[in-house]
CSV table of C-alpha atoms in Angstrom, one decimal:
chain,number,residue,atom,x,y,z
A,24,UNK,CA,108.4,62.5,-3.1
A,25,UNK,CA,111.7,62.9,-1.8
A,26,UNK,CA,112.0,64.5,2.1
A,27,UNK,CA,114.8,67.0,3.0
A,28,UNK,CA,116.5,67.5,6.3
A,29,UNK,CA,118.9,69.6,8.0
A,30,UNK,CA,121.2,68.4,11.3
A,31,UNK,CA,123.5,70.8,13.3
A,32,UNK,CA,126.2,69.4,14.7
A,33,UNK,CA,127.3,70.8,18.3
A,34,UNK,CA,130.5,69.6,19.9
A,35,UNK,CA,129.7,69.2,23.9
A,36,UNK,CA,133.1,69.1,24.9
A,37,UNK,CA,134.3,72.2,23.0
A,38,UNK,CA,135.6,74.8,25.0
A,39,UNK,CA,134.8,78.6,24.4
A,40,UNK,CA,138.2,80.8,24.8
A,41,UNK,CA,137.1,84.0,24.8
A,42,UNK,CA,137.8,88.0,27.3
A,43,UNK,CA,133.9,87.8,27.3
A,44,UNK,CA,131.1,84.5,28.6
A,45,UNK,CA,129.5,82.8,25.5
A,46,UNK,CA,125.8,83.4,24.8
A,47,UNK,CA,123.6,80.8,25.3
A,48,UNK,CA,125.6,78.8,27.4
A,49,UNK,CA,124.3,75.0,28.5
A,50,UNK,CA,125.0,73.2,31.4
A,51,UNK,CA,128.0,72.0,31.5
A,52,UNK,CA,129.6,74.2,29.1
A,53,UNK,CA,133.5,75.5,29.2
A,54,UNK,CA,134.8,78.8,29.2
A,55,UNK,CA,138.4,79.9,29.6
A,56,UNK,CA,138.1,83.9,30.6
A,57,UNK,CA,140.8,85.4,28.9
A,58,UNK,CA,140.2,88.8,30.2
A,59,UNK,CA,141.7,87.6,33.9
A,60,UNK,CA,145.6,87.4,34.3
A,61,UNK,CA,146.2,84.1,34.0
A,62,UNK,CA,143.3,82.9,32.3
A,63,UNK,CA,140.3,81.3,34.4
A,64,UNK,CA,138.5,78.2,33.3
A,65,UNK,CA,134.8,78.4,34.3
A,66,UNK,CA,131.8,76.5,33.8
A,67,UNK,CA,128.2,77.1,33.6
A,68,UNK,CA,126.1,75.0,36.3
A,69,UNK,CA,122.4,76.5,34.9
A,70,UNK,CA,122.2,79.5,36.9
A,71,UNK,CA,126.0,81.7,36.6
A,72,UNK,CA,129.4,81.0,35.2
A,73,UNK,CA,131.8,79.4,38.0
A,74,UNK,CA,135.4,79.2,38.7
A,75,UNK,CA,136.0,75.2,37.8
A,76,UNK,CA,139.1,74.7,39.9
A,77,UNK,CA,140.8,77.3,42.5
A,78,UNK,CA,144.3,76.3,41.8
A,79,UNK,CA,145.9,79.7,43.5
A,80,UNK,CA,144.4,78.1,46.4
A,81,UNK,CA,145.7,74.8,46.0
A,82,UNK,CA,148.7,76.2,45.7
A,83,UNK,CA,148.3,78.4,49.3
A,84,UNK,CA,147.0,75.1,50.8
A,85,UNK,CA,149.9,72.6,49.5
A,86,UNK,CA,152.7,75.3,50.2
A,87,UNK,CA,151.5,75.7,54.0
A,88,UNK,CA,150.8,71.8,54.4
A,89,UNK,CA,154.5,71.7,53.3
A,90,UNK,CA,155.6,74.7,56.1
A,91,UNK,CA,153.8,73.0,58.8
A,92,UNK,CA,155.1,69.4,57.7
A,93,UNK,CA,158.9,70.8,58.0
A,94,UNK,CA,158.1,71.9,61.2
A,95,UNK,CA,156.7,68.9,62.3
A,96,UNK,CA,160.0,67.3,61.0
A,97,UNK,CA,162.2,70.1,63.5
A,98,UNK,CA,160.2,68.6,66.0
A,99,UNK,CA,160.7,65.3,65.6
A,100,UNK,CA,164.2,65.8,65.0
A,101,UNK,CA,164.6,67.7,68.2
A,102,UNK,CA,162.3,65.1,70.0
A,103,UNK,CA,164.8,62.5,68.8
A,104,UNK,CA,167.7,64.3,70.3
A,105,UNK,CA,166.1,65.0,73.8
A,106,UNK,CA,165.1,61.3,73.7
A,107,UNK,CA,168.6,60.2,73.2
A,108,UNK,CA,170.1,62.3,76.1
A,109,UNK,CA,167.3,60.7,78.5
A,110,UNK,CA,168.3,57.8,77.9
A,111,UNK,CA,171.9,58.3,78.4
A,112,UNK,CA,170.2,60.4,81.9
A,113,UNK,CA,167.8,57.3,82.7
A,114,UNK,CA,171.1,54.8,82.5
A,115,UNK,CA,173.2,57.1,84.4
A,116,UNK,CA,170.4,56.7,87.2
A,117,UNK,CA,169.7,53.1,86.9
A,118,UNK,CA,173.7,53.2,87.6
A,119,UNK,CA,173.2,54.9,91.0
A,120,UNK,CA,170.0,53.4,92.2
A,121,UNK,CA,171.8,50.7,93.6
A,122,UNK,CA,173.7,52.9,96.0
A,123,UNK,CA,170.6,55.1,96.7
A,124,UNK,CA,168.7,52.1,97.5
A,125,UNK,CA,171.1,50.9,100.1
A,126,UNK,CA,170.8,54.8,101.5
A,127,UNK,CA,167.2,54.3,101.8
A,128,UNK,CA,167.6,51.2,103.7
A,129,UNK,CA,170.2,52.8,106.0
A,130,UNK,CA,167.9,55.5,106.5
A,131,UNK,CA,165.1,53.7,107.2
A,132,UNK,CA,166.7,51.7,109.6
A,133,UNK,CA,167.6,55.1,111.9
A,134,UNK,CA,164.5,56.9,111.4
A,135,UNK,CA,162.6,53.5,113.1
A,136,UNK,CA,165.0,54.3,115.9
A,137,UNK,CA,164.3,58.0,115.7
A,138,UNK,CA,160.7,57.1,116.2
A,139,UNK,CA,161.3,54.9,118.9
A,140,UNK,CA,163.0,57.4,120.7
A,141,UNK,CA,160.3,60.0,119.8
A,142,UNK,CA,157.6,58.1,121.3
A,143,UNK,CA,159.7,57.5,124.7
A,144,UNK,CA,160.2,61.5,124.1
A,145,UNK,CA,156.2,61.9,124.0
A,146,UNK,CA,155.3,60.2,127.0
A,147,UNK,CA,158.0,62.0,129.1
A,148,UNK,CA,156.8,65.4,127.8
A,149,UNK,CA,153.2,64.6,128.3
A,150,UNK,CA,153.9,63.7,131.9
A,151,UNK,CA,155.9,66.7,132.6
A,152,UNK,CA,153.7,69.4,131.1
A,153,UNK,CA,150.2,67.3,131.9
A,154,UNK,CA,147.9,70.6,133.4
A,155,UNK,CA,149.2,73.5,133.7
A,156,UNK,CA,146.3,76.0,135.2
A,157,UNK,CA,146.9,77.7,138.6
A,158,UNK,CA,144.0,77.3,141.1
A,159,UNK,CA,145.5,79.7,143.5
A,160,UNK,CA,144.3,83.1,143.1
A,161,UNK,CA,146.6,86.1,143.6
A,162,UNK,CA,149.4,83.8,144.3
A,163,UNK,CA,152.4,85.6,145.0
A,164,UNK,CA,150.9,89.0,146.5
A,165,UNK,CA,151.1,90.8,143.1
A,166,UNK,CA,148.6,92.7,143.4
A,167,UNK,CA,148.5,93.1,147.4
A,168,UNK,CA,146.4,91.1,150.1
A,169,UNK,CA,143.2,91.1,148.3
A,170,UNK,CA,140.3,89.8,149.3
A,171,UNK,CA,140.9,86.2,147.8
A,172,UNK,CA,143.2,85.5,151.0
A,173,UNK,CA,141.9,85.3,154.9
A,174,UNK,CA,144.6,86.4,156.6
A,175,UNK,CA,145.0,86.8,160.7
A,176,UNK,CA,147.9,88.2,162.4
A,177,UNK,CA,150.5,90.4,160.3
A,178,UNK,CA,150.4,89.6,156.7
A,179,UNK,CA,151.8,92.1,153.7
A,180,UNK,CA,153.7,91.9,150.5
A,181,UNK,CA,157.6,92.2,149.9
A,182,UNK,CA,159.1,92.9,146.6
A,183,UNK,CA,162.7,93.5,147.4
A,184,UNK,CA,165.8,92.0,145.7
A,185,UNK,CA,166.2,89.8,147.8
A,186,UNK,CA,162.8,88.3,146.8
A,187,UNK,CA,163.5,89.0,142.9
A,188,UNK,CA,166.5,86.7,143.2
A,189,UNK,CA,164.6,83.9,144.4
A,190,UNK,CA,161.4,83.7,142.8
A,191,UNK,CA,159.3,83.8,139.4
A,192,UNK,CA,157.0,86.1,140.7
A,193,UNK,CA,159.1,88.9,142.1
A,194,UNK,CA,156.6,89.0,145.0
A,195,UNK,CA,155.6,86.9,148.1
A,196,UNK,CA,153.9,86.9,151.4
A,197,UNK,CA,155.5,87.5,154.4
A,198,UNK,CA,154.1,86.3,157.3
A,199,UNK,CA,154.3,87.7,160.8
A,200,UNK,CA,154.3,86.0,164.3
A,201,UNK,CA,151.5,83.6,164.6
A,202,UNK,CA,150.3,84.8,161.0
A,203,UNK,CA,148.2,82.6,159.1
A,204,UNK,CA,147.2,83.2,155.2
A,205,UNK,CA,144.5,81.3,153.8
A,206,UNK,CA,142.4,80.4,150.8
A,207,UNK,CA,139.3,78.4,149.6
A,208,UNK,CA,139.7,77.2,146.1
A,209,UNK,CA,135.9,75.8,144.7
A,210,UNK,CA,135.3,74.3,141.2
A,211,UNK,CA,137.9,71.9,141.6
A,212,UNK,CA,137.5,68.8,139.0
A,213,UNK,CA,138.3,65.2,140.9
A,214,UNK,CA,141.4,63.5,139.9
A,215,UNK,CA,145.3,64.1,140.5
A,216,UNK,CA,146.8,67.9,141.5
A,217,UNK,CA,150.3,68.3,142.2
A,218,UNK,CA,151.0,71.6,144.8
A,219,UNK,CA,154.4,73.6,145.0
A,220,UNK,CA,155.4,76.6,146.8
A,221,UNK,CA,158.7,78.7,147.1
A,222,UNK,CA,159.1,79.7,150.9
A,223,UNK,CA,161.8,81.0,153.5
A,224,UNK,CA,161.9,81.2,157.5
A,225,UNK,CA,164.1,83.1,159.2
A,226,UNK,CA,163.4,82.1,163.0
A,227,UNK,CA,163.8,78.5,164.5
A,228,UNK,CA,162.0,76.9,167.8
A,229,UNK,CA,159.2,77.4,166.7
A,230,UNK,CA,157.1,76.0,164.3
A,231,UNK,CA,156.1,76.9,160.6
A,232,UNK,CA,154.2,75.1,157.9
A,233,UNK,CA,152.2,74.8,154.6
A,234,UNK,CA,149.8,72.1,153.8
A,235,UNK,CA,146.4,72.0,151.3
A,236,UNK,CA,143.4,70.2,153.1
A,237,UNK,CA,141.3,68.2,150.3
A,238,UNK,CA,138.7,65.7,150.2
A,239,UNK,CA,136.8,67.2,153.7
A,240,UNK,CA,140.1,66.2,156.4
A,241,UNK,CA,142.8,64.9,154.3
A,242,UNK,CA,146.1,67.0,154.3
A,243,UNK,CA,149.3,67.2,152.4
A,244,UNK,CA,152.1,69.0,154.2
A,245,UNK,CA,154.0,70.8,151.7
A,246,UNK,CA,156.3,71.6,155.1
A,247,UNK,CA,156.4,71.3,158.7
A,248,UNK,CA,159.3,72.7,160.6
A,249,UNK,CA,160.6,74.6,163.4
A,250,UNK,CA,164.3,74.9,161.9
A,251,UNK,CA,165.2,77.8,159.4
A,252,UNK,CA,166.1,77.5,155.6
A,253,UNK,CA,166.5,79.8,152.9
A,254,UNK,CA,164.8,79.7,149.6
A,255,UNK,CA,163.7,76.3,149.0
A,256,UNK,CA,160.6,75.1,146.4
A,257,UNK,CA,158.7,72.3,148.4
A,258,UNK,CA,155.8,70.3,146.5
A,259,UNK,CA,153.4,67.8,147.1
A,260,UNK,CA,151.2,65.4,145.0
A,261,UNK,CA,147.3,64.8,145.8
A,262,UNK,CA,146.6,61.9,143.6
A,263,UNK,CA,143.2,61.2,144.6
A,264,UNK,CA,140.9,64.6,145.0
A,265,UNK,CA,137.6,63.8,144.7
A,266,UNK,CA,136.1,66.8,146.7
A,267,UNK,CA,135.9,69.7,144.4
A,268,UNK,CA,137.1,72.2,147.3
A,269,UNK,CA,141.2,72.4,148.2
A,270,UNK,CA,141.9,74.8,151.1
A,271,UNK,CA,145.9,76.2,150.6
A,272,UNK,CA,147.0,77.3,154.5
A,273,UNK,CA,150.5,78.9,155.9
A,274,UNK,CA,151.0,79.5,159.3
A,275,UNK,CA,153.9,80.7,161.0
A,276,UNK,CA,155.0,81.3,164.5
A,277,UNK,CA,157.9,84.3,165.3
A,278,UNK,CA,160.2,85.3,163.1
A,279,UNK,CA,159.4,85.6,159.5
A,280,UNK,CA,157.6,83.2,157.0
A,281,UNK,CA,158.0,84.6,153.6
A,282,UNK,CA,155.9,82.6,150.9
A,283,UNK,CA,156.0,82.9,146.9
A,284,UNK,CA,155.1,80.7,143.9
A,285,UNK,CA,152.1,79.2,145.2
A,286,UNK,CA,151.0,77.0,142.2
A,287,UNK,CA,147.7,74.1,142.6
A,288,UNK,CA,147.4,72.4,139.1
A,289,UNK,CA,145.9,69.6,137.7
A,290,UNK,CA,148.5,66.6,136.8
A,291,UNK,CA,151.1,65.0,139.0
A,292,UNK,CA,153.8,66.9,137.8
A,293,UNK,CA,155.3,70.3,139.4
A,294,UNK,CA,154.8,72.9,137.4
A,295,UNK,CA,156.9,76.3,137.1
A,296,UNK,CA,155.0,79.5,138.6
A,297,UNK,CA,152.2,80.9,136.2
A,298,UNK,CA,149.8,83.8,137.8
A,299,UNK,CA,145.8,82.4,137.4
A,300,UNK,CA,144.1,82.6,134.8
A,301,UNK,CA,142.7,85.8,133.4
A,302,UNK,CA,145.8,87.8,135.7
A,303,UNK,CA,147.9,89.8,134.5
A,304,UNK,CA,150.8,91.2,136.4
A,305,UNK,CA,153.7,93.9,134.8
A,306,UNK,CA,155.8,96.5,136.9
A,307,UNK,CA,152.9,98.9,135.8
A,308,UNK,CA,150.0,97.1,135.0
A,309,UNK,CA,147.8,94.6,137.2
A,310,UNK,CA,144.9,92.7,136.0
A,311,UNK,CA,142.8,90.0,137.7
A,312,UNK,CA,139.0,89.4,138.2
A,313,UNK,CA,138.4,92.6,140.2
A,314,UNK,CA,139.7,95.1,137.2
A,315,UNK,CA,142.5,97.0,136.0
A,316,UNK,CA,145.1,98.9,137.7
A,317,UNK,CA,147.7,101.3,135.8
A,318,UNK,CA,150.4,102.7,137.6
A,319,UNK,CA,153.3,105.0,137.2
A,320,UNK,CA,156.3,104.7,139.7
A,321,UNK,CA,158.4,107.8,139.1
A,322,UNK,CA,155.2,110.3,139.1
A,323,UNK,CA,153.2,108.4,141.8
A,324,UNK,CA,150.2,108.5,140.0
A,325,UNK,CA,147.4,105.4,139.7
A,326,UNK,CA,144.3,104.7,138.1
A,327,UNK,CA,142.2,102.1,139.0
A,328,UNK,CA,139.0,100.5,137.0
A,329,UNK,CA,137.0,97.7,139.2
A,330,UNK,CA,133.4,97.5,139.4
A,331,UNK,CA,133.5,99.7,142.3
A,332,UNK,CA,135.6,102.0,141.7
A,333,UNK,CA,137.0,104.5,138.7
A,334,UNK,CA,139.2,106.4,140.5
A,335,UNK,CA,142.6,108.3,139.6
A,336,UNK,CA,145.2,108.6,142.6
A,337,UNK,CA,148.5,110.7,143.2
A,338,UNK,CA,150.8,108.6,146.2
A,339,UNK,CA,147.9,107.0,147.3
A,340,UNK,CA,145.7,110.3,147.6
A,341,UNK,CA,142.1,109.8,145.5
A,342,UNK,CA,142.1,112.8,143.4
A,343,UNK,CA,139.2,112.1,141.6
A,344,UNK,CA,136.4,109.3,140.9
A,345,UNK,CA,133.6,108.9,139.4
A,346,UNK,CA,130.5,108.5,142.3
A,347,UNK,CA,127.0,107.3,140.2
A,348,UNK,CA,126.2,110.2,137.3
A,349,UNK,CA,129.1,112.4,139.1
A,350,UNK,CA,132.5,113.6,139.2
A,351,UNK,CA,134.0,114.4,142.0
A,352,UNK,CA,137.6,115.5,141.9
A,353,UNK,CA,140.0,117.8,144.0
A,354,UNK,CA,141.7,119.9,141.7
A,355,UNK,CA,140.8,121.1,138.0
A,356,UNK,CA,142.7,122.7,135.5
A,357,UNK,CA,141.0,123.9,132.0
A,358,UNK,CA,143.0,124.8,129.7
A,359,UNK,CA,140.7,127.1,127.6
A,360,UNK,CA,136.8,127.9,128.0
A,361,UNK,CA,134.8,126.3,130.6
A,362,UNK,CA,131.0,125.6,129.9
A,363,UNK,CA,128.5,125.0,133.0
A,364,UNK,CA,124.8,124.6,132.2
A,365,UNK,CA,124.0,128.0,130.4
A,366,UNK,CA,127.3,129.2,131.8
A,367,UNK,CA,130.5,129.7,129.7
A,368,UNK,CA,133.7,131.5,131.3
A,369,UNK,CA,136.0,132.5,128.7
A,370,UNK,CA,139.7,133.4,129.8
A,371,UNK,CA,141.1,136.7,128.6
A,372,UNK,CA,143.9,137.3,126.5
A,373,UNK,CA,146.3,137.6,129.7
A,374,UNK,CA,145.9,136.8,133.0
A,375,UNK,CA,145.6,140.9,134.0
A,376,UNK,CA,142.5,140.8,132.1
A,377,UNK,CA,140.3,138.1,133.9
A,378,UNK,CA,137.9,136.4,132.9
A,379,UNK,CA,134.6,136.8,131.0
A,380,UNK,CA,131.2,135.7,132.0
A,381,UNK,CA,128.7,134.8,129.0
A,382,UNK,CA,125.0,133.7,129.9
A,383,UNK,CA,124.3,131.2,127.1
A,384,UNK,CA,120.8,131.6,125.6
């Protein structure tokens, strides 16, 4: 008995060109889609026909690697240039350094002198400006003969020119025959003070002086004289205080002492004329511990704030102050309705009319 058989032959690699996808497609298998401008070759991987090779994209990919790759070839080209003119820059320098270094060295050589000096410069201005803070109270009669001054005899306050031309202040003491002007300063830290004071006596024979009394019955004379002299700055140096209270004390006998400047700081140098501290004095305006006085020259008018006292004054005439939870003044003007308690008087129109009464509910 003879047996039969029949064999199909199927080709693996063929490749199926066709507008529409082959039927029965196998893994693996080859179509070229004709029915896309160009043509696309796709494969089937079991589950859908897919595009075998993106070579548009390739194409996109390789044309901007090329862009960027020119670029990159700009830059180098422009990196090579700059590179080339720092160097010629960088051998220009290493020409001058030589003559920069000995700069340098010259340099270096004056500003070690320049320190030298500044350090010489240092101590001197720490010497000179050491301190600084007035002791003295009121110290050139600014603001009158207050109560930080004991004074016996006759003892005022003298702002003339005379005075102005001869002192930081503007203002001084003048003292009287057998005149004395004196105060306590307390709080005084021990160490070294230094004591100056601007003065002038007119009358001779008899004499005038100036002195500080520290450490219980030490003194230093500032001056003691019977002869006259003009404006003259005497000052004295109390290097070893070690009682915290310094007595300042002027006398004078006949004539006329006038004293100004009166400055007790801490340090051994003089120092220049400052008011305390927390005093303020202007042409118009006085401040110290007590309060505040304003004042205005060409009206005569003057208020005063202390903590005894609010009062407002016109050439030294009180016109009105404030006494506990009252007013009491001399003269009030309203310029429009007055209200007292349930009591409101309203002006008229014109003065003819009078005035009008209204009980307020």
């Amino acid at each position: 008995m003879r047996a039969v058989a029949q064999f199909t032959i199927t080709n693996l690699c063929d490749v199926v060109t066709s507008d529409t996808a082959p039927e029965n497609p196998y893994v693996g298998q080859l179509w070229v889609n004709t029915a896309t401008v160009p043509p696309e070759t796709m494969v089937w991987d079991g589950l859908g026909w897919v595009l075998q090779n993106n070579l548009e994209e390739l194409r996109e990919t390789v044309s901007t690697h090329t862009t960027r790759f020119g670029e990159f070839q700009s830059s180098i080209d422009g990196m090579n240039s700059y590179v080339s003119s720092l160097t010629e820059t960088v051998q220009t320098l290493e020409g001058d350094l030589s003559g920069e270094q000995e700069k340098v060295l010259e340099m270096q050589a004056q500003v070690s002198e320049l320190q030298h000096s500044v350090d010489g410069l240092s101590v001197t201005m720490q010497e000179q400006f050491a301190g600084g803070i007035n002791y003295v109270r009121n110290s050139a009669g600014l603001n009158g003969i207050t109560d930080d001054w004991t004074i016996t005899g006759t003892v005022s306050t003298d702002s003339s020119t005379d005075v102005q031309s001869n002192t930081t202040s503007d203002s001084c003491f003048v003292l009287g025959d057998t005149s004395t002007l004196t105060q306590v300063i307390t709080g005084v830290v021990p160490g070294a003070y230094s004591i100056s004071v601007r003065a002038k006596k007119t009358g001779a024979s008899y004499t005038s002086y100036f002195y500080a009394q520290y450490n219980g019955n030490k003194y230093a004379y500032l001056f003691n004289t019977t002869s006259t002299f003009g404006w003259t700055e005497f000052s004295a140096v109390i290097p070893d205080v070690v009682d915290g209270t310094i007595t300042v004390y002027a006398y004078n006998r006949l004539a006329t002492l006038y004293v100004s400047d009166i400055i007790l700081a801490e340090g051994t140098a003089v120092h220049k004329w400052t008011p305390a501290p927390n005093e303020i004095y202007t042409t118009e305006v006085k401040i110290d511990r007590r309060g505040i006085e304003v004042s205005n020259a060409d009206s005569g008018q003057r208020t005063v704030i202390t903590n005894q006292e609010f009062s407002g004054y016109y050439n030294e005439e009180k016109i009105f102050t404030l006494n506990k939870d009252e007013t009491i003044t001399k003269k009030t003007t309203v310029d429009g309705e007055l209200t007292v308690g349930k009591t409101k008087f309203v002006p008229m129109p014109t003065a003819s009319e009078g005035l009008n009464i209204v009980i307020l509910d």
